[in-house]
PDB file of C-alpha atoms in Angstrom:
ATOM      1  CA  MET M   1     278.700 155.716 -53.358  1.00  0.00           C
ATOM      2  CA  THR M   2     276.708 152.812 -54.679  1.00  0.00           C
ATOM      3  CA  ALA M   3     277.763 150.884 -57.733  1.00  0.00           C
ATOM      4  CA  GLN M   4     275.212 151.392 -60.513  1.00  0.00           C
ATOM      5  CA  SER M   5     276.141 148.087 -62.122  1.00  0.00           C
ATOM      6  CA  GLY M   6     278.679 145.399 -61.495  1.00  0.00           C
ATOM      7  CA  LEU M   7     280.385 144.394 -58.282  1.00  0.00           C
ATOM      8  CA  ARG M   8     282.802 146.159 -55.969  1.00  0.00           C
ATOM      9  CA  TYR M   9     286.460 145.127 -56.133  1.00  0.00           C
ATOM     10  CA  VAL M  10     288.541 146.193 -53.109  1.00  0.00           C
ATOM     11  CA  TYR M  11     292.303 146.786 -53.484  1.00  0.00           C
ATOM     12  CA  ALA M  12     293.315 148.083 -50.107  1.00  0.00           C
ATOM     13  CA  VAL M  13     292.289 149.857 -46.919  1.00  0.00           C
ATOM     14  CA  CYS M  14     294.092 153.057 -45.885  1.00  0.00           C
ATOM     15  CA  ARG M  15     293.926 155.972 -43.552  1.00  0.00           C
ATOM     16  CA  PRO M  16     292.436 159.073 -45.231  1.00  0.00           C
ATOM     17  CA  PHE M  17     295.056 160.781 -47.393  1.00  0.00           C
ATOM     18  CA  ALA M  18     295.143 164.150 -49.109  1.00  0.00           C
ATOM     19  CA  ALA M  19     297.316 163.473 -52.162  1.00  0.00           C
ATOM     20  CA  ALA M  20     295.510 162.697 -55.392  1.00  0.00           C
ATOM     21  CA  LEU M  21     296.028 159.475 -57.315  1.00  0.00           C
ATOM     22  CA  GLN M  22     297.186 159.663 -60.913  1.00  0.00           C
ATOM     23  CA  ALA M  23     294.379 161.002 -63.084  1.00  0.00           C
ATOM     24  CA  GLN M  24     294.757 158.276 -65.708  1.00  0.00           C
ATOM     25  CA  LEU M  25     295.131 155.395 -63.244  1.00  0.00           C
ATOM     26  CA  THR M  26     292.968 152.389 -64.046  1.00  0.00           C
ATOM     27  CA  GLY M  27     292.559 149.162 -62.136  1.00  0.00           C
ATOM     28  CA  VAL M  28     291.074 145.744 -62.667  1.00  0.00           C
ATOM     29  CA  ALA M  29     288.792 145.527 -65.727  1.00  0.00           C
ATOM     30  CA  GLY M  30     290.004 148.980 -66.807  1.00  0.00           C
ATOM     31  CA  ALA M  31     287.951 150.883 -64.249  1.00  0.00           C
ATOM     32  CA  PRO M  32     289.425 153.820 -62.301  1.00  0.00           C
ATOM     33  CA  PRO M  33     289.845 153.317 -58.549  1.00  0.00           C
ATOM     34  CA  GLU M  34     287.600 155.266 -56.170  1.00  0.00           C
ATOM     35  CA  LEU M  35     287.735 156.047 -52.465  1.00  0.00           C
ATOM     36  CA  LEU M  36     285.023 154.705 -50.183  1.00  0.00           C
ATOM     37  CA  ARG M  37     285.259 156.407 -46.768  1.00  0.00           C
ATOM     38  CA  HIS M  38     283.851 154.719 -43.672  1.00  0.00           C
ATOM     39  CA  HIS M  39     284.519 155.177 -39.935  1.00  0.00           C
ATOM     40  CA  GLY M  40     287.719 157.099 -40.520  1.00  0.00           C
ATOM     41  CA  LEU M  41     289.126 154.543 -42.930  1.00  0.00           C
ATOM     42  CA  VAL M  42     289.221 154.483 -46.732  1.00  0.00           C
ATOM     43  CA  ALA M  43     288.617 151.453 -48.936  1.00  0.00           C
ATOM     44  CA  VAL M  44     290.068 151.804 -52.437  1.00  0.00           C
ATOM     45  CA  VAL M  45     287.541 150.191 -54.763  1.00  0.00           C
ATOM     46  CA  SER M  46     286.439 149.974 -58.376  1.00  0.00           C
ATOM     47  CA  THR M  47     283.555 148.453 -60.276  1.00  0.00           C
ATOM     48  CA  VAL M  48     284.058 145.111 -62.017  1.00  0.00           C
ATOM     49  CA  PRO M  49     281.627 143.171 -64.239  1.00  0.00           C
ATOM     50  CA  GLU M  50     279.501 140.550 -62.512  1.00  0.00           C
ATOM     51  CA  GLY M  51     279.933 138.304 -65.548  1.00  0.00           C
ATOM     52  CA  ASP M  52     283.625 137.924 -64.681  1.00  0.00           C
ATOM     53  CA  PHE M  53     283.740 138.416 -60.910  1.00  0.00           C
ATOM     54  CA  ALA M  54     280.653 136.687 -59.532  1.00  0.00           C
ATOM     55  CA  GLU M  55     281.580 133.538 -57.618  1.00  0.00           C
ATOM     56  CA  GLU M  56     281.137 131.004 -60.421  1.00  0.00           C
ATOM     57  CA  PRO M  57     282.875 132.835 -63.311  1.00  0.00           C
ATOM     58  CA  LEU M  58     285.626 134.021 -60.975  1.00  0.00           C
ATOM     59  CA  ARG M  59     286.385 130.437 -59.968  1.00  0.00           C
ATOM     60  CA  GLY M  60     286.832 129.581 -63.636  1.00  0.00           C
ATOM     61  CA  HIS M  61     288.987 132.645 -64.340  1.00  0.00           C
ATOM     62  CA  LEU M  62     291.350 131.775 -61.505  1.00  0.00           C
ATOM     63  CA  GLU M  63     292.369 128.713 -63.545  1.00  0.00           C
ATOM     64  CA  ASP M  64     293.209 130.925 -66.557  1.00  0.00           C
ATOM     65  CA  LEU M  65     296.830 132.006 -66.113  1.00  0.00           C
ATOM     66  CA  ASP M  66     296.646 134.773 -68.738  1.00  0.00           C
ATOM     67  CA  TRP M  67     293.530 136.291 -67.134  1.00  0.00           C
ATOM     68  CA  LEU M  68     295.024 135.895 -63.697  1.00  0.00           C
ATOM     69  CA  ALA M  69     298.292 137.596 -64.725  1.00  0.00           C
ATOM     70  CA  ALA M  70     296.465 140.559 -66.293  1.00  0.00           C
ATOM     71  CA  THR M  71     294.258 140.952 -63.218  1.00  0.00           C
ATOM     72  CA  ALA M  72     297.266 140.738 -60.893  1.00  0.00           C
ATOM     73  CA  ARG M  73     299.110 143.430 -62.885  1.00  0.00           C
ATOM     74  CA  ALA M  74     296.116 145.761 -62.725  1.00  0.00           C
ATOM     75  CA  HIS M  75     295.685 145.098 -58.988  1.00  0.00           C
ATOM     76  CA  GLN M  76     299.385 145.719 -58.342  1.00  0.00           C
ATOM     77  CA  GLY M  77     299.307 148.919 -60.410  1.00  0.00           C
ATOM     78  CA  VAL M  78     296.743 150.426 -58.035  1.00  0.00           C
ATOM     79  CA  ILE M  79     298.672 149.250 -54.959  1.00  0.00           C
ATOM     80  CA  ASP M  80     301.899 150.755 -56.354  1.00  0.00           C
ATOM     81  CA  ALA M  81     300.137 154.069 -57.011  1.00  0.00           C
ATOM     82  CA  LEU M  82     298.768 154.095 -53.467  1.00  0.00           C
ATOM     83  CA  THR M  83     302.204 153.346 -52.043  1.00  0.00           C
ATOM     84  CA  THR M  84     303.539 156.586 -53.499  1.00  0.00           C
ATOM     85  CA  VAL M  85     300.973 158.699 -51.627  1.00  0.00           C
ATOM     86  CA  THR M  86     300.076 156.770 -48.459  1.00  0.00           C
ATOM     87  CA  THR M  87     300.550 153.505 -46.546  1.00  0.00           C
ATOM     88  CA  PRO M  88     298.050 151.008 -47.965  1.00  0.00           C
ATOM     89  CA  LEU M  89     297.021 147.771 -46.330  1.00  0.00           C
ATOM     90  CA  PRO M  90     296.616 145.641 -49.471  1.00  0.00           C
ATOM     91  CA  LEU M  91     293.883 143.029 -49.636  1.00  0.00           C
ATOM     92  CA  ARG M  92     294.212 139.785 -51.520  1.00  0.00           C
ATOM     93  CA  LEU M  93     293.655 139.568 -55.239  1.00  0.00           C
ATOM     94  CA  ALA M  94     289.991 139.234 -56.206  1.00  0.00           C
ATOM     95  CA  THR M  95     288.430 140.533 -52.993  1.00  0.00           C
ATOM     96  CA  VAL M  96     284.938 141.317 -54.292  1.00  0.00           C
ATOM     97  CA  PHE M  97     281.649 142.418 -52.713  1.00  0.00           C
ATOM     98  CA  ARG M  98     278.226 142.859 -54.185  1.00  0.00           C
ATOM     99  CA  ASP M  99     278.005 146.567 -53.392  1.00  0.00           C
ATOM    100  CA  ASP M 100     279.355 149.381 -51.228  1.00  0.00           C
ATOM    101  CA  SER M 101     277.235 148.213 -48.312  1.00  0.00           C
ATOM    102  CA  GLY M 102     279.102 144.903 -48.315  1.00  0.00           C
ATOM    103  CA  VAL M 103     282.428 146.733 -48.313  1.00  0.00           C
ATOM    104  CA  ARG M 104     281.360 148.853 -45.343  1.00  0.00           C
ATOM    105  CA  VAL M 105     280.245 145.796 -43.375  1.00  0.00           C
ATOM    106  CA  MET M 106     283.616 144.164 -44.039  1.00  0.00           C
ATOM    107  CA  MET M 107     285.415 147.313 -42.870  1.00  0.00           C
ATOM    108  CA  GLU M 108     283.401 147.414 -39.644  1.00  0.00           C
ATOM    109  CA  ALA M 109     284.031 143.726 -38.973  1.00  0.00           C
ATOM    110  CA  ARG M 110     287.803 144.154 -39.405  1.00  0.00           C
ATOM    111  CA  GLU M 111     288.082 147.725 -38.156  1.00  0.00           C
ATOM    112  CA  ALA M 112     290.208 146.963 -35.097  1.00  0.00           C
ATOM    113  CA  ASP M 113     292.599 144.767 -37.118  1.00  0.00           C
ATOM    114  CA  PHE M 114     292.857 147.356 -39.895  1.00  0.00           C
ATOM    115  CA  ARG M 115     293.653 150.157 -37.466  1.00  0.00           C
ATOM    116  CA  HIS M 116     296.221 148.067 -35.596  1.00  0.00           C
ATOM    117  CA  THR M 117     297.998 147.008 -38.819  1.00  0.00           C
ATOM    118  CA  LEU M 118     297.893 150.475 -40.354  1.00  0.00           C
ATOM    119  CA  ASP M 119     299.391 151.927 -37.180  1.00  0.00           C
ATOM    120  CA  ARG M 120     302.213 149.365 -37.360  1.00  0.00           C
ATOM    121  CA  LEU M 121     302.885 149.982 -41.067  1.00  0.00           C
ATOM    122  CA  GLU M 122     302.556 153.766 -41.086  1.00  0.00           C
ATOM    123  CA  GLY M 123     305.545 155.379 -42.813  1.00  0.00           C
ATOM    124  CA  ARG M 124     307.112 152.019 -43.697  1.00  0.00           C
ATOM    125  CA  VAL M 125     307.672 150.136 -46.934  1.00  0.00           C
ATOM    126  CA  GLU M 126     308.752 146.651 -47.878  1.00  0.00           C
ATOM    127  CA  TRP M 127     311.994 145.840 -49.695  1.00  0.00           C
ATOM    128  CA  GLY M 128     312.672 142.443 -51.229  1.00  0.00           C
ATOM    129  CA  VAL M 129     316.156 140.918 -51.371  1.00  0.00           C
ATOM    130  CA  LYS M 130     317.087 137.730 -53.206  1.00  0.00           C
ATOM    131  CA  LEU M 131     320.487 136.064 -53.342  1.00  0.00           C
ATOM    132  CA  TYR M 132     321.462 133.634 -56.084  1.00  0.00           C
ATOM    133  CA  ALA M 133     324.578 131.494 -56.385  1.00  0.00           C
ATOM    134  CA  ASP M 134     325.844 130.913 -59.893  1.00  0.00           C
ATOM    135  CA  PRO M 135     325.349 127.377 -61.234  1.00  0.00           C
ATOM    136  CA  LEU M 136     328.282 125.053 -60.555  1.00  0.00           C
ATOM    137  CA  GLN M 137     330.586 124.406 -63.481  1.00  0.00           C
ATOM    138  CA  PRO M 138     330.624 120.905 -64.951  1.00  0.00           C
ATOM    139  CA  GLU M 139     333.157 118.574 -63.375  1.00  0.00           C
ATOM    140  CA  ARG M 140     335.350 118.466 -66.469  1.00  0.00           C
ATOM    141  CA  ALA M 141     335.997 122.194 -66.125  1.00  0.00           C
ATOM    142  CA  THR M 142     337.174 121.912 -62.492  1.00  0.00           C
ATOM    143  CA  THR M 143     339.335 118.764 -62.582  1.00  0.00           C
ATOM    144  CA  PRO M 144     342.997 118.849 -63.534  1.00  0.00           C
ATOM    145  CA  ALA M 145     343.808 118.403 -67.195  1.00  0.00           C
ATOM    146  CA  GLY M 146     344.675 114.928 -68.452  1.00  0.00           C
ATOM    147  CA  ARG M 147     343.178 111.504 -68.040  1.00  0.00           C
ATOM    148  CA  PRO M 148     343.414 109.697 -64.676  1.00  0.00           C
ATOM    149  CA  VAL M 149     346.426 107.418 -64.655  1.00  0.00           C
ATOM    150  CA  SER M 150     344.781 104.852 -62.391  1.00  0.00           C
ATOM    151  CA  GLY M 151     341.575 103.992 -60.614  1.00  0.00           C
ATOM    152  CA  ARG M 152     342.979 105.509 -57.418  1.00  0.00           C
ATOM    153  CA  ASP M 153     343.784 108.738 -59.284  1.00  0.00           C
ATOM    154  CA  TYR M 154     340.223 108.840 -60.637  1.00  0.00           C
ATOM    155  CA  LEU M 155     338.738 108.437 -57.148  1.00  0.00           C
ATOM    156  CA  ARG M 156     341.084 111.090 -55.752  1.00  0.00           C
ATOM    157  CA  ARG M 157     339.891 113.578 -58.383  1.00  0.00           C
ATOM    158  CA  ARG M 158     336.267 112.754 -57.708  1.00  0.00           C
ATOM    159  CA  GLN M 159     336.740 113.260 -53.987  1.00  0.00           C
ATOM    160  CA  ALA M 160     338.522 116.569 -54.567  1.00  0.00           C
ATOM    161  CA  HIS M 161     335.667 117.763 -56.754  1.00  0.00           C
ATOM    162  CA  ALA M 162     333.037 116.707 -54.204  1.00  0.00           C
ATOM    163  CA  ARG M 163     334.977 118.494 -51.451  1.00  0.00           C
ATOM    164  CA  LYS M 164     335.221 121.665 -53.531  1.00  0.00           C
ATOM    165  CA  HIS M 165     331.507 121.481 -54.281  1.00  0.00           C
ATOM    166  CA  GLU M 166     330.640 121.114 -50.593  1.00  0.00           C
ATOM    167  CA  GLU M 167     332.946 123.950 -49.554  1.00  0.00           C
ATOM    168  CA  LYS M 168     331.422 126.272 -52.134  1.00  0.00           C
ATOM    169  CA  TRP M 169     327.866 125.630 -50.936  1.00  0.00           C
ATOM    170  CA  GLN M 170     328.807 125.981 -47.299  1.00  0.00           C
ATOM    171  CA  ALA M 171     330.407 129.357 -48.077  1.00  0.00           C
ATOM    172  CA  ALA M 172     327.355 130.437 -50.102  1.00  0.00           C
ATOM    173  CA  GLU M 173     324.916 129.445 -47.349  1.00  0.00           C
ATOM    174  CA  GLU M 174     327.036 131.208 -44.727  1.00  0.00           C
ATOM    175  CA  PHE M 175     327.067 134.358 -46.865  1.00  0.00           C
ATOM    176  CA  ALA M 176     323.266 134.186 -47.194  1.00  0.00           C
ATOM    177  CA  ARG M 177     322.830 133.854 -43.399  1.00  0.00           C
ATOM    178  CA  ALA M 178     325.226 136.729 -42.725  1.00  0.00           C
ATOM    179  CA  LEU M 179     323.530 138.938 -45.314  1.00  0.00           C
ATOM    180  CA  HIS M 180     320.085 138.292 -43.815  1.00  0.00           C
ATOM    181  CA  GLU M 181     321.326 139.066 -40.302  1.00  0.00           C
ATOM    182  CA  ARG M 182     322.970 142.282 -41.468  1.00  0.00           C
ATOM    183  CA  LEU M 183     319.873 143.488 -43.345  1.00  0.00           C
ATOM    184  CA  SER M 184     317.557 142.470 -40.490  1.00  0.00           C
ATOM    185  CA  ARG M 185     319.508 144.734 -38.122  1.00  0.00           C
ATOM    186  CA  ARG M 186     318.712 147.686 -40.418  1.00  0.00           C
ATOM    187  CA  ALA M 187     315.016 146.772 -40.716  1.00  0.00           C
ATOM    188  CA  GLU M 188     312.150 146.857 -38.241  1.00  0.00           C
ATOM    189  CA  ASP M 189     310.954 143.393 -39.228  1.00  0.00           C
ATOM    190  CA  SER M 190     311.773 140.701 -41.758  1.00  0.00           C
ATOM    191  CA  ARG M 191     310.232 137.635 -43.354  1.00  0.00           C
ATOM    192  CA  LEU M 192     311.986 134.657 -44.921  1.00  0.00           C
ATOM    193  CA  HIS M 193     310.076 133.266 -47.883  1.00  0.00           C
ATOM    194  CA  PRO M 194     310.640 129.830 -49.439  1.00  0.00           C
ATOM    195  CA  ALA M 195     313.512 129.710 -51.912  1.00  0.00           C
ATOM    196  CA  GLN M 196     312.395 130.006 -55.515  1.00  0.00           C
ATOM    197  CA  ASN M 197     312.633 127.109 -57.926  1.00  0.00           C
ATOM    198  CA  SER M 198     314.754 128.310 -60.862  1.00  0.00           C
ATOM    199  CA  THR M 199     312.737 126.181 -63.280  1.00  0.00           C
ATOM    200  CA  LEU M 200     309.561 128.049 -62.299  1.00  0.00           C
ATOM    201  CA  SER M 201     311.061 131.499 -61.807  1.00  0.00           C
ATOM    202  CA  GLY M 202     313.297 131.415 -64.885  1.00  0.00           C
ATOM    203  CA  GLU M 203     316.121 132.928 -62.814  1.00  0.00           C
ATOM    204  CA  PRO M 204     319.533 131.295 -63.279  1.00  0.00           C
ATOM    205  CA  GLY M 205     321.402 129.957 -60.268  1.00  0.00           C
ATOM    206  CA  GLN M 206     320.414 128.608 -56.864  1.00  0.00           C
ATOM    207  CA  ASN M 207     318.169 130.896 -54.814  1.00  0.00           C
ATOM    208  CA  LEU M 208     319.725 130.973 -51.339  1.00  0.00           C
ATOM    209  CA  LEU M 209     317.868 133.930 -49.818  1.00  0.00           C
ATOM    210  CA  ASN M 210     314.353 135.165 -50.551  1.00  0.00           C
ATOM    211  CA  ALA M 211     313.458 137.702 -47.891  1.00  0.00           C
ATOM    212  CA  ALA M 212     311.339 140.793 -47.254  1.00  0.00           C
ATOM    213  CA  TYR M 213     312.310 143.651 -44.943  1.00  0.00           C
ATOM    214  CA  LEU M 214     310.059 146.268 -43.349  1.00  0.00           C
ATOM    215  CA  VAL M 215     311.909 149.590 -43.422  1.00  0.00           C
ATOM    216  CA  ARG M 216     310.942 153.149 -42.551  1.00  0.00           C
ATOM    217  CA  ARG M 217     310.684 155.330 -45.638  1.00  0.00           C
ATOM    218  CA  ALA M 218     313.141 157.712 -44.012  1.00  0.00           C
ATOM    219  CA  ASP M 219     315.680 154.876 -43.661  1.00  0.00           C
ATOM    220  CA  SER M 220     315.156 153.401 -47.132  1.00  0.00           C
ATOM    221  CA  GLU M 221     318.038 155.210 -48.808  1.00  0.00           C
ATOM    222  CA  GLU M 222     320.457 153.842 -46.223  1.00  0.00           C
ATOM    223  CA  PHE M 223     318.987 150.346 -46.572  1.00  0.00           C
ATOM    224  CA  VAL M 224     319.335 150.418 -50.365  1.00  0.00           C
ATOM    225  CA  ALA M 225     322.934 151.632 -50.077  1.00  0.00           C
ATOM    226  CA  LEU M 226     323.701 148.757 -47.705  1.00  0.00           C
ATOM    227  CA  VAL M 227     322.309 146.208 -50.157  1.00  0.00           C
ATOM    228  CA  ASP M 228     324.279 147.788 -53.007  1.00  0.00           C
ATOM    229  CA  ARG M 229     327.515 147.456 -51.034  1.00  0.00           C
ATOM    230  CA  THR M 230     326.981 143.721 -50.587  1.00  0.00           C
ATOM    231  CA  LYS M 231     326.744 143.078 -54.324  1.00  0.00           C
ATOM    232  CA  ASP M 232     330.530 142.938 -54.767  1.00  0.00           C
ATOM    233  CA  GLU M 233     331.371 141.111 -51.547  1.00  0.00           C
ATOM    234  CA  ALA M 234     331.205 137.540 -52.830  1.00  0.00           C
ATOM    235  CA  THR M 235     332.152 136.126 -56.194  1.00  0.00           C
ATOM    236  CA  GLY M 236     329.703 133.826 -57.904  1.00  0.00           C
ATOM    237  CA  MET M 237     326.756 135.482 -56.119  1.00  0.00           C
ATOM    238  CA  ARG M 238     324.018 137.762 -57.399  1.00  0.00           C
ATOM    239  CA  VAL M 239     322.046 140.046 -55.067  1.00  0.00           C
ATOM    240  CA  GLU M 240     318.733 141.432 -56.311  1.00  0.00           C
ATOM    241  CA  LEU M 241     316.800 144.249 -54.625  1.00  0.00           C
ATOM    242  CA  THR M 242     313.166 145.076 -55.394  1.00  0.00           C
ATOM    243  CA  GLY M 243     310.859 147.721 -53.986  1.00  0.00           C
ATOM    244  CA  PRO M 244     309.711 149.779 -52.350  1.00  0.00           C
ATOM    245  CA  TRP M 245     306.478 147.802 -52.107  1.00  0.00           C
ATOM    246  CA  ALA M 246     303.370 148.005 -50.008  1.00  0.00           C
ATOM    247  CA  ALA M 247     304.062 145.824 -46.976  1.00  0.00           C
ATOM    248  CA  TYR M 248     302.382 142.661 -48.267  1.00  0.00           C
ATOM    249  CA  SER M 249     304.631 140.377 -46.235  1.00  0.00           C
ATOM    250  CA  PHE M 250     303.776 142.098 -42.953  1.00  0.00           C
ATOM    251  CA  THR M 251     299.996 142.071 -43.066  1.00  0.00           C
ATOM    252  CA  GLU M 252     297.400 139.461 -42.361  1.00  0.00           C
ATOM    253  CA  PRO M 253     295.364 139.729 -45.557  1.00  0.00           C
ATOM    254  CA  LEU M 254     291.713 138.816 -45.725  1.00  0.00           C
ATOM    255  CA  ALA M 255     290.713 135.664 -47.479  1.00  0.00           C
ATOM    256  CA  PRO M 256     289.134 136.347 -50.900  1.00  0.00           C
ATOM    257  CA  ALA M 257     285.507 137.266 -50.396  1.00  0.00           C
ATOM    258  CA  ARG M 258     282.888 135.159 -52.065  1.00  0.00           C
ATOM    259  CA  GLN M 259     279.828 136.676 -53.592  1.00  0.00           C
ATOM    260  CA  GLY M 260     277.452 134.765 -51.386  1.00  0.00           C
ATOM    261  CA  GLU M 261     279.191 136.205 -48.322  1.00  0.00           C
ATOM    262  CA  ALA M 262     278.915 139.818 -49.372  1.00  0.00           C
ATOM    263  CA  ARG M 263     276.564 141.666 -47.079  1.00  0.00           C
TER     264      ARG M 263
END
């Protein structure tokens, strides 16, 4: 298929699959995704306007957080739909080529890598697990009632509070390490991501674990049950599970294509 107008946006590369995508599914710029078959692989593509996705306007859009968020949601919607019917190898946001010929050239250039990664990911999904520790209470809520009777009493209370603070964080960090080890034993692979900044994420508490786990679909129910059992094991902790996702954390995604590089 050749795009009649606009550019070609590529969401993912897959093995051929028989199941149909949702009839009403739309992707970036509101266009429905299509399947571009080449050398036994399938690129999931759609047409996007050149006025927004050519190199120069795209560079400007990537600075627009509202535009970027809407594009990311549309991109993720297609990846999520693919994940329900096959094992997609997702490409980075805003991977764009001038036409179908450019997409085919890219697929040929990366064919060995695509096949190797798809073989490794076949029948597997990614689960995300985050662990948060509740914010510490203010000192006045943890010190004994009454005013210090002397300077020595004041220092003793401060030292006791500091010791309690240190013990709490050591216990929280130990719980996070143990949880990651336990989940890793039930997964085929895992990735530790940087802890999230609560100011940026909006999530309360200290993020102590931010990890992704590659799990066979057939083992996912057991993995989810294991995570659920950990949620009541430690007070002052919050365990969050997300997924199943396409295995973003276990691929080597292509760098965003630039228009001038499309062949």
